[in-house]
Short mmCIF file of C-alpha atoms in Angstrom, two decimals:
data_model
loop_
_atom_site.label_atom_id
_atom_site.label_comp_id
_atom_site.label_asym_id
_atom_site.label_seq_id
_atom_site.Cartn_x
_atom_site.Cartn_y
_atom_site.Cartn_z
CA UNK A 260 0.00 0.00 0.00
CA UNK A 261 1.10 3.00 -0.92
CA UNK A 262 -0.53 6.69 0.76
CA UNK A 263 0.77 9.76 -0.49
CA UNK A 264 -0.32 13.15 1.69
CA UNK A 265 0.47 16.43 -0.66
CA UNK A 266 0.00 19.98 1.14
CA UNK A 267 0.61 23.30 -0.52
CA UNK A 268 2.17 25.44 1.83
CA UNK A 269 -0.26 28.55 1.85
CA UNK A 270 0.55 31.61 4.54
CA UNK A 271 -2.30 30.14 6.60
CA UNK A 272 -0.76 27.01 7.48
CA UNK A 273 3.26 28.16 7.43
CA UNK A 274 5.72 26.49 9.27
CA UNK A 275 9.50 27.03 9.08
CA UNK A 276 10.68 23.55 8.16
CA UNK A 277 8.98 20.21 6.91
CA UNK A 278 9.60 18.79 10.22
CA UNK A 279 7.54 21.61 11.97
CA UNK A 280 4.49 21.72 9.07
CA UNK A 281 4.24 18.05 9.92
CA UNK A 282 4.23 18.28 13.72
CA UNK A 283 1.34 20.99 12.74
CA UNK A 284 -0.52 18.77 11.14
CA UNK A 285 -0.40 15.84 14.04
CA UNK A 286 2.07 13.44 13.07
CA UNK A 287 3.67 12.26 15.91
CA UNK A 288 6.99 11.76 17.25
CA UNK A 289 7.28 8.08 15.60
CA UNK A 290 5.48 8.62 12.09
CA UNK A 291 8.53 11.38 11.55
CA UNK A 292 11.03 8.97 12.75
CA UNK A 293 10.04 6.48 9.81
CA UNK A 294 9.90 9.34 7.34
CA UNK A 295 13.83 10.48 8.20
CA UNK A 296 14.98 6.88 7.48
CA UNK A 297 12.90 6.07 4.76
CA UNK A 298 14.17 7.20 1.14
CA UNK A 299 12.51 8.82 -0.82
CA UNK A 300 9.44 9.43 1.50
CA UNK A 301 9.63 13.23 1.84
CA UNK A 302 9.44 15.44 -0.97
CA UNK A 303 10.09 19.04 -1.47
CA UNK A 304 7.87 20.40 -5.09
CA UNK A 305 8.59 16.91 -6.24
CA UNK A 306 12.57 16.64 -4.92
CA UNK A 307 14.05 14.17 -2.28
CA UNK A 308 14.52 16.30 0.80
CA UNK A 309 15.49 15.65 4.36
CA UNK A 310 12.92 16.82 7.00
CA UNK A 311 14.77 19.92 8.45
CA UNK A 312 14.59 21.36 4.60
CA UNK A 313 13.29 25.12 5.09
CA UNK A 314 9.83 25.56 3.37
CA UNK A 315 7.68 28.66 1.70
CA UNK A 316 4.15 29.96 1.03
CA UNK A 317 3.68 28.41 -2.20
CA UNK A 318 6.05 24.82 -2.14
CA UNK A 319 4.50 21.45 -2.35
CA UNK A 320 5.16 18.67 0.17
CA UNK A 321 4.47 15.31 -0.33
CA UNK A 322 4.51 12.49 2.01
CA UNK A 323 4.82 9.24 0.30
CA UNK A 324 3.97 6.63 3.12
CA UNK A 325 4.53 2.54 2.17
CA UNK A 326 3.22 -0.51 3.97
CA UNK A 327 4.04 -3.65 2.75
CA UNK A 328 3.70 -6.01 4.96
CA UNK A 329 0.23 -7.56 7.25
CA UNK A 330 -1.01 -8.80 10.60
CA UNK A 331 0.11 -11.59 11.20
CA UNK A 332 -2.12 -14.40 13.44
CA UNK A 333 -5.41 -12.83 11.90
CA UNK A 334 -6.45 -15.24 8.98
CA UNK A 335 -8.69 -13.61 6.63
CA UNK A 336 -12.13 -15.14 6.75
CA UNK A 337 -15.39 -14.52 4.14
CA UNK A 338 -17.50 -12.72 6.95
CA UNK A 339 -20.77 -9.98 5.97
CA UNK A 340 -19.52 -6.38 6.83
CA UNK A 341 -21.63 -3.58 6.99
CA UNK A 342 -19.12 -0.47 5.61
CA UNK A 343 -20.54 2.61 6.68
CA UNK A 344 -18.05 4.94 5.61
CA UNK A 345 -14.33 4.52 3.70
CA UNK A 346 -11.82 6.65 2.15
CA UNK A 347 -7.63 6.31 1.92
CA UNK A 348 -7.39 6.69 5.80
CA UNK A 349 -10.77 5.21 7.62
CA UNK A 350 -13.66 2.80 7.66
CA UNK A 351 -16.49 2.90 9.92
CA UNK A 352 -18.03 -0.13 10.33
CA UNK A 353 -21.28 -1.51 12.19
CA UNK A 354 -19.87 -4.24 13.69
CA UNK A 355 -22.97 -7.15 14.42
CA UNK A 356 -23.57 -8.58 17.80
CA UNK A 357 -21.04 -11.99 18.47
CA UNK A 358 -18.35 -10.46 16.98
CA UNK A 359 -15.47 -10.09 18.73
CA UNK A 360 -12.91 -7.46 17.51
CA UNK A 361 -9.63 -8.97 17.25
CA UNK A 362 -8.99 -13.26 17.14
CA UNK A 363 -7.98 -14.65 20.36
CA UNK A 364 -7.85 -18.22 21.65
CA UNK A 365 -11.46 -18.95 21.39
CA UNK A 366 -12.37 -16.74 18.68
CA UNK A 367 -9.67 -17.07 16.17
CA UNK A 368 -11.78 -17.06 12.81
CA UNK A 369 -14.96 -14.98 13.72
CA UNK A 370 -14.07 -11.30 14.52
CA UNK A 371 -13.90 -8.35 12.54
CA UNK A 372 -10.42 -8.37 12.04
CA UNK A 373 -10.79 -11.61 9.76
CA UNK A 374 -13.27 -9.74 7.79
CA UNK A 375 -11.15 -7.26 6.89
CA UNK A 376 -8.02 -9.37 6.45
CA UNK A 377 -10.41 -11.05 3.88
CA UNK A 378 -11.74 -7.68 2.39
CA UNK A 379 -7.95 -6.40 1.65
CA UNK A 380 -7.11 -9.91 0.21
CA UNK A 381 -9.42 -9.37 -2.09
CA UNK A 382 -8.26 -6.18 -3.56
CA UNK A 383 -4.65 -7.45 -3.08
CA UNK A 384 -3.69 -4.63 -0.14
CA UNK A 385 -1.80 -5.22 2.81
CA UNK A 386 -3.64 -4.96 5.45
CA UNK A 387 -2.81 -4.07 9.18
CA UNK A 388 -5.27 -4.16 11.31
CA UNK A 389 -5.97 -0.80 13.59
CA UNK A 390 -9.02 -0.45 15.42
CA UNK A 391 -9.70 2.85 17.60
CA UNK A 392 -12.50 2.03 19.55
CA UNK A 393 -13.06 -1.84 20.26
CA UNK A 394 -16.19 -2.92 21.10
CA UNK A 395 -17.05 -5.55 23.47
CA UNK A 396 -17.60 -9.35 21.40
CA UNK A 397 -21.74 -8.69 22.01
CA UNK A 398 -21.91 -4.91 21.45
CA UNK A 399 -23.16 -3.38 18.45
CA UNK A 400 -22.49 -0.67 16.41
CA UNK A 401 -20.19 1.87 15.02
CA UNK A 402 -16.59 1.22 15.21
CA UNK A 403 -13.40 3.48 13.87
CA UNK A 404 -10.68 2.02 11.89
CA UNK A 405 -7.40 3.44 10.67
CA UNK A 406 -6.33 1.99 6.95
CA UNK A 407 -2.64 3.37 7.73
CA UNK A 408 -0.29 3.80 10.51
CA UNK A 409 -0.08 7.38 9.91
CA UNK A 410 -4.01 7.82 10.60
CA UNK A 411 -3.74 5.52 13.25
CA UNK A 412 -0.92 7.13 15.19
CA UNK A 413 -3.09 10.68 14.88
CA UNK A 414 -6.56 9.33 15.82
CA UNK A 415 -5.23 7.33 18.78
CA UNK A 416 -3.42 10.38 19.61
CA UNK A 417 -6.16 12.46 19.49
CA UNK A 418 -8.88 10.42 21.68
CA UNK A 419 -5.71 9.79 24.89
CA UNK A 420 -5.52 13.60 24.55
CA UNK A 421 -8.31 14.90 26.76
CA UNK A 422 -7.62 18.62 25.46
CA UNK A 423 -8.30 17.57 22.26
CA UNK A 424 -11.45 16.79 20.76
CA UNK A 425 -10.94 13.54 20.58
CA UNK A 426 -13.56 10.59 20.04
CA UNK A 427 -16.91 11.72 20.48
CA UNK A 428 -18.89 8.42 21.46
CA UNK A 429 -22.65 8.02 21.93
CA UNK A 430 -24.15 4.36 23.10
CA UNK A 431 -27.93 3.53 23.60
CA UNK A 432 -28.31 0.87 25.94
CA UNK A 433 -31.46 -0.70 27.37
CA UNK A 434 -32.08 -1.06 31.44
CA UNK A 435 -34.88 -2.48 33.39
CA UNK A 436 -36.94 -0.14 35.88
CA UNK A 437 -37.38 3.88 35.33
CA UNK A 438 -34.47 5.45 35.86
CA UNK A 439 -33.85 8.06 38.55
CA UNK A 440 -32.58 10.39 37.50
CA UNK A 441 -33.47 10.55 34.15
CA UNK A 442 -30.24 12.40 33.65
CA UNK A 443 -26.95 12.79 35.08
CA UNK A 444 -23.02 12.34 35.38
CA UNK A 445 -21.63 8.85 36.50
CA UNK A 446 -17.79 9.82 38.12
CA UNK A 447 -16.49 6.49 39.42
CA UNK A 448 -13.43 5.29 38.52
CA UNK A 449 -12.37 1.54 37.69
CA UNK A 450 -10.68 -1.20 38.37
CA UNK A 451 -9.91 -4.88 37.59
CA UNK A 452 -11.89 -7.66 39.84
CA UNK A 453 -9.23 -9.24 41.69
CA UNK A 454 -8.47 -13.31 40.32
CA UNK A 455 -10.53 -11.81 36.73
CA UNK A 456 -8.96 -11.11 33.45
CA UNK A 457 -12.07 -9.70 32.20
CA UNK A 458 -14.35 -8.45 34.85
CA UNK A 459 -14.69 -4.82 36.28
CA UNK A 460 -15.71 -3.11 39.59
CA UNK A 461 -16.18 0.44 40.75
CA UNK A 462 -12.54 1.02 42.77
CA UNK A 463 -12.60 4.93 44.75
CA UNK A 464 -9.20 3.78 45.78
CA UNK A 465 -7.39 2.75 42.97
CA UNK A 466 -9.42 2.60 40.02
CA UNK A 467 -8.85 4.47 37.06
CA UNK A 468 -10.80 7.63 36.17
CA UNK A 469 -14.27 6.91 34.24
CA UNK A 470 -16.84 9.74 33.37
CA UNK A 471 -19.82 8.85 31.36
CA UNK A 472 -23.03 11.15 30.78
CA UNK A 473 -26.76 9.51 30.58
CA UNK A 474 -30.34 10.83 29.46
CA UNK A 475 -33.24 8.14 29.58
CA UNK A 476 -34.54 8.61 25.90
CA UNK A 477 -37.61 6.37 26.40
CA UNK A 478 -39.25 4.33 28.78
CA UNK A 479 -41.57 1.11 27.45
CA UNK A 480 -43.24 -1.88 29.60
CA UNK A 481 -41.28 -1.23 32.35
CA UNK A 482 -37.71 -0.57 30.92
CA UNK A 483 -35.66 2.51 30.03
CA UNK A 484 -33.82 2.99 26.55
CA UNK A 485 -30.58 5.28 27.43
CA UNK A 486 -28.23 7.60 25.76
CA UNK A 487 -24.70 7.18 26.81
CA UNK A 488 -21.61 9.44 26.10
CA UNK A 489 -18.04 8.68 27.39
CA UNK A 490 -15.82 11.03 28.70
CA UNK A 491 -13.33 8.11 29.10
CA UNK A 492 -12.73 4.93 27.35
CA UNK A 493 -12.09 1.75 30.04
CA UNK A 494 -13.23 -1.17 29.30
CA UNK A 495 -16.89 -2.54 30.40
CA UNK A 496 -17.43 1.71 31.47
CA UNK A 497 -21.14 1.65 30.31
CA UNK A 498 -22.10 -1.84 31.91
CA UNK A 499 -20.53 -1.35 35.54
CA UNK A 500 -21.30 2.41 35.63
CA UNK A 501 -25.04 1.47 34.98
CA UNK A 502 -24.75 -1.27 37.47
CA UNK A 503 -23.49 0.97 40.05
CA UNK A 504 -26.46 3.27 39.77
CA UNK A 505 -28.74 0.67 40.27
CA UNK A 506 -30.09 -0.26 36.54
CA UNK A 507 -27.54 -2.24 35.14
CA UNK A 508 -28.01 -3.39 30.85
CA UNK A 509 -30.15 -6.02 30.56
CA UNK A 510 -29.18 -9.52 28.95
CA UNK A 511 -25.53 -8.58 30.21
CA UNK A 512 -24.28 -12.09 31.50
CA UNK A 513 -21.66 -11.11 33.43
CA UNK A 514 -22.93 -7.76 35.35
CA UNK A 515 -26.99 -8.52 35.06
CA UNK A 516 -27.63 -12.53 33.84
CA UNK A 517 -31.47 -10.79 32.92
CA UNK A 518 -32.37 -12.81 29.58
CA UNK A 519 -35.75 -12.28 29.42
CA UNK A 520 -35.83 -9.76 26.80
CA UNK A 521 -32.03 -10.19 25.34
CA UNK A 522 -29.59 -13.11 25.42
CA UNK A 523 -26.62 -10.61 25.07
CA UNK A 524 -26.17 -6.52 27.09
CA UNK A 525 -28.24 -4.45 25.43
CA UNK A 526 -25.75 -1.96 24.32
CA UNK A 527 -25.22 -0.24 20.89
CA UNK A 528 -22.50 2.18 19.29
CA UNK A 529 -24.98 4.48 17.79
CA UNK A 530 -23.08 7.81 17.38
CA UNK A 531 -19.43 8.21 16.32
CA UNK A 532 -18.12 12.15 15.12
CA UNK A 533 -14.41 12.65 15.06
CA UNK A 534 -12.06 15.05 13.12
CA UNK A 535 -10.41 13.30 10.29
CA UNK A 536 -6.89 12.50 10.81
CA UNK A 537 -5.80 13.77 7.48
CA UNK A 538 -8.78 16.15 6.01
CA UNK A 539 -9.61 17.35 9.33
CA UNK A 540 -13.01 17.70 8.72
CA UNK A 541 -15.42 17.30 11.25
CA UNK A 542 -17.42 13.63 10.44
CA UNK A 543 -19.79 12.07 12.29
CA UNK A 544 -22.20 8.80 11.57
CA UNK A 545 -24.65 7.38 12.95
CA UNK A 546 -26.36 3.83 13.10
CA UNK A 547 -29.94 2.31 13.60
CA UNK A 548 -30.47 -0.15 16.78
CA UNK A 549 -30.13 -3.59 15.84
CA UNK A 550 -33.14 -5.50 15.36
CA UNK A 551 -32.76 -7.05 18.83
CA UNK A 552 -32.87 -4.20 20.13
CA UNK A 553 -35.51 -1.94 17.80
CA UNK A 554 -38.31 -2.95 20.37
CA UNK A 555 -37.23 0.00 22.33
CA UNK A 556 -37.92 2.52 19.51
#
């Protein structure tokens, strides 16, 4: 694969050298360590230059960014994938419930990763796989992923970066009872469960910080359908936050083992907006709930 970023240098975006247009622009410390050993992968109104080369209102750069090489341990598998959104840099995909992200021991042929190893085999691109926002195996939705390292080292950048704009994330999830308050701020911080590899608790002492907003949305036959938005990014936030105020997801096996309605938590990716890594325009997409979860509507 080959990516090549061109910018004219205008007076609105002047920087002295290469080096410092490209720090401007968000590529990190890493990306512009490749580009000074790689030949041929900076260029000055179509010239080989070195990245401390001075630069003027008016001069082309050109970034000319190679990957050759794939994941290795992630087989690529014929699975359906729902594309949302692609260009050179991103796709957004709805991921379907039972799909884990990335293979692991028990799940080594059914995630999303061997769809897209599969999808890039097919039009004969190496593929690495870079995904910004997992998703648990049984939640739905809208996930982010970065087609090159370069748009994968700025995104991730951008959502640890809590001055920056970051990842804007909105989940609807589904909880028995009426919920009281029908709106508020969840600020409890988390932590492993001691002996578990995968669960989480609510830790004031030495959990990690975890902020996410709520607003019941709709209430039907005794249950709530919520909007979620995450300040923070741990893993299982949404499931033990709701849990700790009392109305934890329904169907959710290992916080709430409530099946009656769903046989997996009823949580859904529904709102992703993010600046673009390389445009920087301002996206954001949205998808339906899943049929399972439609009911709620």
């Amino acid at each position: 694969m080959i990516r090549t970023f061109s910018y004219t240098i205008s007076e609105e975006n002047f920087a002295p050298t290469i080096n410092d247009f490209l720090k401007s622009k968000d590529f990190g410390a890493k990306i512009l360590t490749v580009l000074r050993h790689t030949p041929g992968a900076v260029l000055l109104n179509k010239e080989e230059v070195l990245l401390k080369t001075p630069i003027h209102v008016g001069d082309l750069v050109e970034i000319i960014w190679r990957e050759d090489t794939s994941s290795e341990h992630i087989p690529p598998v014929k699975l359906p994938l729902d594309i949302v959104y692609e260009d050179e840099d991103i796709m957004v995909i709805n991921k379907p419930a039972n799909m884990p992200i990335h293979p692991s021991l028990n799940h080594y042929e059914n995630t999303l990763g061997n769809a897209l190893a599969f999808y890039f085999e097919e039009k004969g691109t190496p593929f690495v796989f870079r995904c910004i926002n997992r998703l648990d195996k049984n939640t739905t939705g809208l996930t982010l992923i970065a087609k090159n390292r370069v748009a994968g080292g700025i995104l991730s950048a951008s959502l640890a970066d809590k001055k920056s704009s970051g990842l804007f994330r909105e989940y609807l999830a589904i909880c028995r009872g009426s919920i009281l308050p029908s709106e508020g701020k969840i600020t409890a911080p988390i932590s492993r469960v001691d002996g578990s590899t995968i669960e989480r608790k609510i830790d004031f002492e030495n959990g990690e910080e975890a902020i996410t907003n709520y607003k019941v949305i709709n209430e039907k036959n005794g249950y709530s359908l919520v909007s979620l938005i995450l300040e923070t990014g741990r893993t299982h936030q949404i499931r033990v936050h709701m849990k700790h105020l009392g109305y934890p997801l329904i169907g959710d096996y290992l916080y709430n083992p409530d099946m009656e309605k769903m046989s997996r938590q009823a949580l859904h990716s529904y709102k992703l907006s993010f600046i673009h890594p390389i445009s920087k325009e301002l996206l954001e997409f949205t998808a339906p709930l899943p049929a399972d979860m439609a009911w709620m509507n």
